[in-house]
Amino acid sequence: MQIFKVGGAVRDRLLGLPVTDIDWVVVGATAEEMLAKGYRPVGADFPVFLHPQTGEEYALARTERKSGRGYGGFIFHASPEVTLEEDLIRRDLTINAMAEDDQQNLTDPYHGQRDLEARILRHVSPAFAEDPLRVLRVARFAARYAGLGFTVAPETLELMRQLSESGELEALTAERSWKEISRALMEDQPQVFIQVLRDCGALKVLMPEVDALFGVPQPEAHHPEIDTGLHTLSVLEQSALHKQPLTVRWACLLHDLGKGLTPEEAWPRHIAHEHTGLKLIKAVNERFKAPKDCQELALLVGQYHTHGHRALELKASTLLELLQSFDVYRRPQRFEEFIVACEMDARGRKGLEQRSYPQADYLRGAADVARGVAVQPLLEKGFKGPELGEALKRERLKALKAYKENA
């Protein structure tokens, strides 16, 4: 029995990056031997075991063969005869197909170290094209390592293009897709993830609503970058630069989908795109079964982001409606995420990345004023039920009018 550290742990150590997850491969062992040593089995499809002390994953060396469509369409074969090289060749990228023993001696049959030095993301073998999930994984790695100068090898991008055209991407489950998408959006340069998907034709299969934004012009006065797709990438980039959470990044990606529905004769204006985009945002949300908080914020940002930009001009009654829509009294965090999403939208414009956004503090102040209206005096006046709600709304409106006058 031989044990090797494999994959990301080896890659990141060689890059000088912190190593977080460690995966191990066991060569020359049977499942029975692993059980006898106290390892706990966890793999349903193939033999993976948890170490009795550390809880880290140890997988028996295995080969795989395509047996159907999608990510799950594989037959795995694990036995003591499977070599380390045979196990490594089934991996996605050369930089993930290296192993080292306990003395840090490197096994690198597919030249992963060379590709690390050349900053290239390259597939290990033609079997790469058998797993559609790898399209998303490579795009995610491109987003993660873009800051180090990594790019996707042209021949790998071509394989990704073939996969995108094959219909295999449609076989991916919503859960598997969302796992990759959500992880990619939390990388340092999530806009690279979207760009790579577009470069290989996967974006128009997975998110045609986002792909449709490229080539759609906007008024140059507000959008010096003009192209709506490029603006979306810039907004996503800003959300990462400002360390925003997943909810905000997802909303930033989807906020302008309605502009993809504007008739060409109306370009570059996009009247009511906030409302026309809602059905598209809902469709994307449902396609990937995004978490509820991501879904809700994306819809709210899509509908109200122009309200955010015009916050200083809004009538007090419109401001109150906006606050009510977000339920700022019980869910203050959601309104805060809306505000920062609007700010990312404002900054995601060519040459305007450092612009100030006074609307943010104005909206926060308005929310504080509305929340500060006390209920107790109204109760003491005998208001209750629907009448109490109306009285509370009147008091909040009065407070917002005063706030607007003094702002």
XYZ file of C-alpha atoms in Angstrom:
407
model
C 0.000 0.000 0.000
C 1.310 3.457 -0.987
C -0.299 6.776 -0.081
C 0.082 9.968 -2.133
C -1.084 13.541 -1.680
C -2.794 14.588 -4.928
C -4.553 17.388 -6.775
C -5.103 20.857 -5.362
C -2.866 20.431 -2.327
C 0.144 19.691 -4.559
C -0.775 22.426 -7.038
C -1.196 25.166 -4.431
C 1.983 24.194 -2.555
C 3.969 24.518 -5.781
C 2.323 27.898 -6.432
C 3.248 29.045 -2.942
C -0.413 29.418 -1.971
C -2.050 28.301 1.298
C -3.119 24.646 1.185
C -6.615 24.158 2.567
C -8.143 20.857 1.417
C -5.919 17.800 1.151
C -6.879 14.772 -0.931
C -5.086 11.446 -0.762
C -4.890 8.522 -3.167
C -4.107 5.000 -1.972
C -2.363 2.703 -4.470
C -2.164 -1.074 -4.068
C -4.899 -1.500 -1.446
C -8.349 -3.054 -1.227
C -11.445 -1.709 0.481
C -11.159 -4.531 3.019
C -7.625 -3.441 3.951
C -8.785 0.150 4.449
C -11.625 -0.986 6.720
C -9.231 -3.181 8.689
C -7.054 -0.118 9.359
C -10.032 1.784 10.787
C -10.895 3.966 7.781
C -14.609 4.801 7.467
C -16.260 4.382 4.033
C -18.159 7.352 2.570
C -18.182 6.904 -1.214
C -21.399 5.586 -2.718
C -20.083 5.439 -6.306
C -16.456 4.539 -5.642
C -14.294 3.666 -2.624
C -13.545 6.801 -0.596
C -12.657 6.559 3.073
C -12.224 8.959 5.971
C -9.023 8.730 8.005
C -9.789 7.470 11.544
C -7.920 10.382 13.171
C -7.827 13.344 10.768
C -11.123 12.786 8.927
C -9.393 13.583 5.606
C -10.513 11.767 2.451
C -8.519 8.824 1.115
C -9.627 7.372 -2.227
C -8.496 4.091 -3.715
C -6.705 4.568 -7.044
C -9.302 4.112 -9.782
C -10.020 4.283 -13.471
C -13.281 5.437 -15.040
C -15.223 4.811 -18.198
C -18.010 6.878 -19.770
C -21.350 5.055 -19.580
C -24.004 7.729 -20.079
C -24.761 11.432 -20.278
C -23.766 14.119 -17.834
C -21.592 14.331 -14.773
C -22.838 11.055 -13.283
C -22.532 8.913 -16.411
C -19.389 7.000 -15.437
C -18.410 3.499 -14.342
C -15.520 3.421 -11.877
C -13.056 0.615 -11.345
C -10.878 0.510 -8.219
C -8.428 -2.291 -7.529
C -4.887 -2.794 -6.164
C -3.661 -3.130 -9.780
C -4.590 0.463 -10.747
C -1.398 2.546 -10.917
C -0.918 6.121 -9.754
C -0.452 7.255 -13.377
C -3.745 5.576 -14.371
C -5.508 7.371 -11.533
C -3.995 10.762 -12.429
C -4.843 10.585 -16.143
C -8.586 10.679 -15.426
C -8.252 14.121 -13.771
C -9.281 17.344 -15.495
C -6.195 19.576 -15.749
C -2.476 18.802 -15.793
C -1.953 21.134 -12.816
C -4.406 18.950 -10.857
C -2.814 15.676 -11.998
C 0.306 15.713 -9.843
C 1.035 13.667 -6.738
C 3.683 13.609 -4.035
C 4.746 11.092 -1.417
C 5.477 11.802 2.242
C 8.963 13.042 1.257
C 7.458 15.557 -1.218
C 8.873 13.602 -4.159
C 6.782 14.701 -7.131
C 5.039 12.355 -9.560
C 4.139 14.432 -12.613
C 3.498 12.197 -15.641
C 1.432 14.803 -17.541
C 3.726 17.836 -17.082
C 1.577 19.761 -14.625
C 4.568 21.554 -13.130
C 5.594 22.797 -16.575
C 2.076 24.159 -17.122
C 2.123 25.774 -13.671
C 5.276 27.645 -14.626
C 3.810 28.586 -18.022
C 0.538 29.673 -16.327
C -1.571 27.428 -18.564
C -4.781 25.530 -17.771
C -4.530 22.452 -20.006
C -6.571 19.231 -20.079
C -4.789 15.986 -19.205
C -6.267 13.730 -21.885
C -9.078 13.542 -24.486
C -11.218 11.948 -21.736
C -11.664 15.539 -20.489
C -14.490 15.870 -23.040
C -16.471 13.074 -21.385
C -17.441 15.166 -18.356
C -19.484 18.343 -19.026
C -18.941 19.633 -15.485
C -15.307 20.259 -16.447
C -16.362 23.193 -18.613
C -17.531 24.962 -15.458
C -14.539 23.773 -13.434
C -11.966 25.086 -15.906
C -13.769 28.441 -16.095
C -13.736 28.535 -12.284
C -10.000 27.820 -12.144
C -9.485 30.557 -14.745
C -11.289 32.972 -12.394
C -9.273 31.795 -9.397
C -5.836 32.056 -10.994
C -6.373 34.948 -13.437
C -4.488 37.233 -11.058
C -1.431 34.982 -11.428
C -1.606 35.230 -15.210
C -3.222 31.853 -15.980
C -5.084 31.377 -19.262
C -6.897 28.417 -20.811
C -4.899 26.501 -23.445
C -6.435 26.953 -26.931
C -6.835 23.184 -27.412
C -8.612 22.905 -24.043
C -10.923 25.783 -24.955
C -11.699 23.942 -28.188
C -12.678 20.805 -26.258
C -14.850 22.960 -24.000
C -16.486 24.397 -27.138
C -17.195 20.897 -28.440
C -18.741 19.947 -25.092
C -20.890 23.092 -25.153
C -22.208 22.207 -28.614
C -22.776 18.525 -27.830
C -25.840 18.913 -25.621
C -23.964 17.418 -22.665
C -24.203 20.615 -20.597
C -27.983 20.230 -20.489
C -27.483 16.911 -18.682
C -25.906 18.637 -15.663
C -28.133 18.800 -12.605
C -29.073 22.187 -11.161
C -27.307 21.269 -7.912
C -23.971 20.420 -9.561
C -24.108 23.519 -11.776
C -24.959 25.818 -8.869
C -22.123 24.406 -6.776
C -19.605 25.361 -9.472
C -21.262 28.696 -10.297
C -21.497 29.795 -6.662
C -17.869 28.837 -5.991
C -16.734 30.639 -9.152
C -18.621 33.809 -8.235
C -16.740 33.900 -4.918
C -13.321 33.770 -6.619
C -11.149 36.912 -6.877
C -12.080 37.528 -10.526
C -15.555 36.053 -11.128
C -15.944 38.070 -14.343
C -13.270 35.800 -15.877
C -15.518 32.788 -15.171
C -18.344 34.360 -17.220
C -15.949 35.447 -19.981
C -14.429 31.954 -20.345
C -17.910 30.396 -20.471
C -18.754 32.862 -23.219
C -15.518 32.171 -25.107
C -16.328 28.458 -25.355
C -20.044 28.863 -26.108
C -21.179 27.514 -22.728
C -22.738 30.784 -21.538
C -25.392 30.772 -24.257
C -26.319 27.216 -23.227
C -26.281 27.716 -19.445
C -27.344 31.372 -19.162
C -28.619 32.597 -22.550
C -30.145 35.581 -20.734
C -26.666 36.809 -19.710
C -25.101 35.908 -23.067
C -27.750 38.012 -24.837
C -26.440 41.182 -23.142
C -23.206 41.221 -25.151
C -23.439 43.539 -28.129
C -26.432 45.415 -26.696
C -25.583 49.155 -26.456
C -26.485 51.563 -23.643
C -26.382 55.398 -23.596
C -22.719 56.427 -23.580
C -23.397 59.321 -21.197
C -24.217 56.886 -18.383
C -22.241 53.901 -19.687
C -18.906 54.867 -21.273
C -18.279 51.154 -21.906
C -21.531 51.126 -23.989
C -21.831 47.305 -24.219
C -24.275 45.875 -21.632
C -22.401 42.571 -21.400
C -19.100 44.332 -20.671
C -20.897 46.450 -18.062
C -22.197 43.294 -16.378
C -18.658 41.874 -16.229
C -17.410 45.142 -14.716
C -20.144 45.185 -12.066
C -19.248 41.608 -11.140
C -15.574 42.600 -10.974
C -16.397 45.491 -8.629
C -18.426 43.194 -6.373
C -15.369 40.958 -5.965
C -12.958 43.875 -5.441
C -15.216 45.074 -2.624
C -15.475 41.567 -1.110
C -19.260 41.346 -1.434
C -21.139 38.170 -0.402
C -22.578 35.645 -2.853
C -26.072 37.177 -2.697
C -24.753 40.525 -3.959
C -22.539 38.954 -6.645
C -25.451 36.910 -7.986
C -27.672 40.009 -8.074
C -24.907 41.950 -9.863
C -24.700 39.273 -12.547
C -28.456 39.316 -13.229
C -29.458 42.934 -12.564
C -29.678 44.099 -16.209
C -31.167 41.029 -17.917
C -34.141 43.049 -19.151
C -31.853 45.003 -21.507
C -31.431 41.837 -23.550
C -35.134 42.062 -24.463
C -35.082 45.677 -25.704
C -36.014 45.864 -29.430
C -33.070 47.065 -31.554
C -35.039 50.048 -32.824
C -35.230 51.346 -29.216
C -31.457 51.102 -28.584
C -29.528 52.482 -26.765
C -32.389 53.310 -24.378
C -33.919 50.552 -22.268
C -37.254 51.792 -20.992
C -38.765 49.640 -18.196
C -35.941 47.080 -18.419
C -36.252 46.695 -14.649
C -39.696 45.120 -15.059
C -39.160 43.202 -18.284
C -36.084 41.575 -16.751
C -37.915 40.059 -13.790
C -39.205 37.023 -15.676
C -35.664 36.344 -16.943
C -34.134 36.673 -13.470
C -36.793 34.306 -12.150
C -36.021 31.794 -14.919
C -32.269 31.796 -14.152
C -32.960 31.532 -10.412
C -35.154 28.489 -10.955
C -32.875 26.843 -13.525
C -30.031 26.599 -11.010
C -32.193 26.313 -7.891
C -30.305 29.222 -6.366
C -30.717 29.602 -2.578
C -33.726 31.634 -1.500
C -31.703 34.652 -0.296
C -29.886 34.825 -3.660
C -33.156 34.553 -5.570
C -34.905 37.252 -3.541
C -32.084 39.780 -3.710
C -31.559 39.266 -7.461
C -35.246 39.986 -8.138
C -35.313 43.032 -5.855
C -32.100 44.498 -7.290
C -33.371 43.849 -10.824
C -36.610 45.677 -10.078
C -35.331 48.582 -7.990
C -31.678 49.327 -8.887
C -32.638 52.460 -10.839
C -34.558 53.618 -7.739
C -31.275 53.247 -5.878
C -29.446 55.435 -8.391
C -32.205 58.086 -8.244
C -32.568 57.890 -4.459
C -31.881 61.603 -3.891
C -34.676 62.552 -6.335
C -37.336 60.136 -5.061
C -40.483 61.529 -3.449
C -40.865 60.598 0.206
C -43.822 58.362 -0.684
C -41.745 56.460 -3.298
C -38.914 56.149 -0.800
C -41.329 54.667 1.737
C -42.637 52.177 -0.860
C -39.058 51.143 -1.587
C -38.332 50.542 2.100
C -41.589 48.608 2.519
C -40.711 46.415 -0.492
C -37.529 45.320 1.265
C -39.186 44.912 4.681
C -36.393 46.994 6.204
C -37.970 46.715 9.657
C -37.498 42.951 9.946
C -34.801 42.349 7.308
C -32.316 45.240 7.468
C -29.471 43.150 6.010
C -31.295 42.591 2.732
C -31.680 46.338 2.180
C -27.991 46.859 2.953
C -27.115 44.262 0.309
C -29.375 46.074 -2.160
C -27.558 49.345 -1.469
C -24.111 47.850 -2.086
C -25.338 46.069 -5.246
C -26.514 49.462 -6.567
C -23.123 50.947 -5.694
C -21.342 48.141 -7.571
C -23.608 48.863 -10.562
C -22.649 52.535 -10.436
C -18.933 51.727 -10.216
C -19.001 49.040 -12.912
C -18.642 51.595 -15.691
C -15.519 52.389 -17.670
C -13.534 55.166 -15.981
C -16.066 55.557 -13.154
C -14.786 52.785 -10.860
C -13.732 55.277 -8.154
C -16.851 57.456 -8.289
C -18.537 58.393 -5.033
C -22.027 57.075 -4.381
C -23.834 59.434 -1.964
C -27.068 57.528 -2.582
C -25.772 54.750 -0.302
C -25.632 56.806 2.897
C -28.831 58.628 1.955
C -30.717 55.314 1.662
C -29.197 54.021 4.918
C -30.328 57.212 6.651
C -33.832 56.884 5.242
C -34.069 53.301 6.491
C -32.915 54.405 9.967
C -35.528 57.185 10.018
C -38.349 54.821 9.007
C -37.261 52.224 11.559
C -37.047 54.918 14.224
C -40.791 55.652 14.184
C -42.125 54.295 17.462
C -45.219 52.087 17.580
C -46.018 52.587 21.275
C -47.517 56.117 21.011
C -49.890 54.868 18.306
C -50.953 51.931 20.457
C -51.617 54.348 23.316
C -53.856 56.343 20.980
C -55.951 53.207 20.472
C -54.833 52.196 16.992
C -54.892 48.486 16.281
C -55.089 46.032 13.365
C -55.103 47.510 9.833
C -55.662 51.006 11.295
C -52.396 50.713 13.217
C -50.575 49.771 10.011
C -51.982 52.808 8.194
C -51.156 55.145 11.096
C -47.611 53.769 11.207
C -47.240 54.352 7.471
C -48.420 57.966 7.863
C -45.902 58.613 10.655
C -43.091 57.075 8.644
C -44.016 59.169 5.610
C -43.998 62.320 7.764
C -40.561 61.371 9.149
C -39.196 60.709 5.639
C -40.486 64.074 4.372
C -38.607 65.787 7.198
C -35.510 63.714 6.447
C -35.671 64.642 2.766
C -35.996 68.345 3.535
C -32.981 68.292 5.847
C -30.748 66.013 3.705
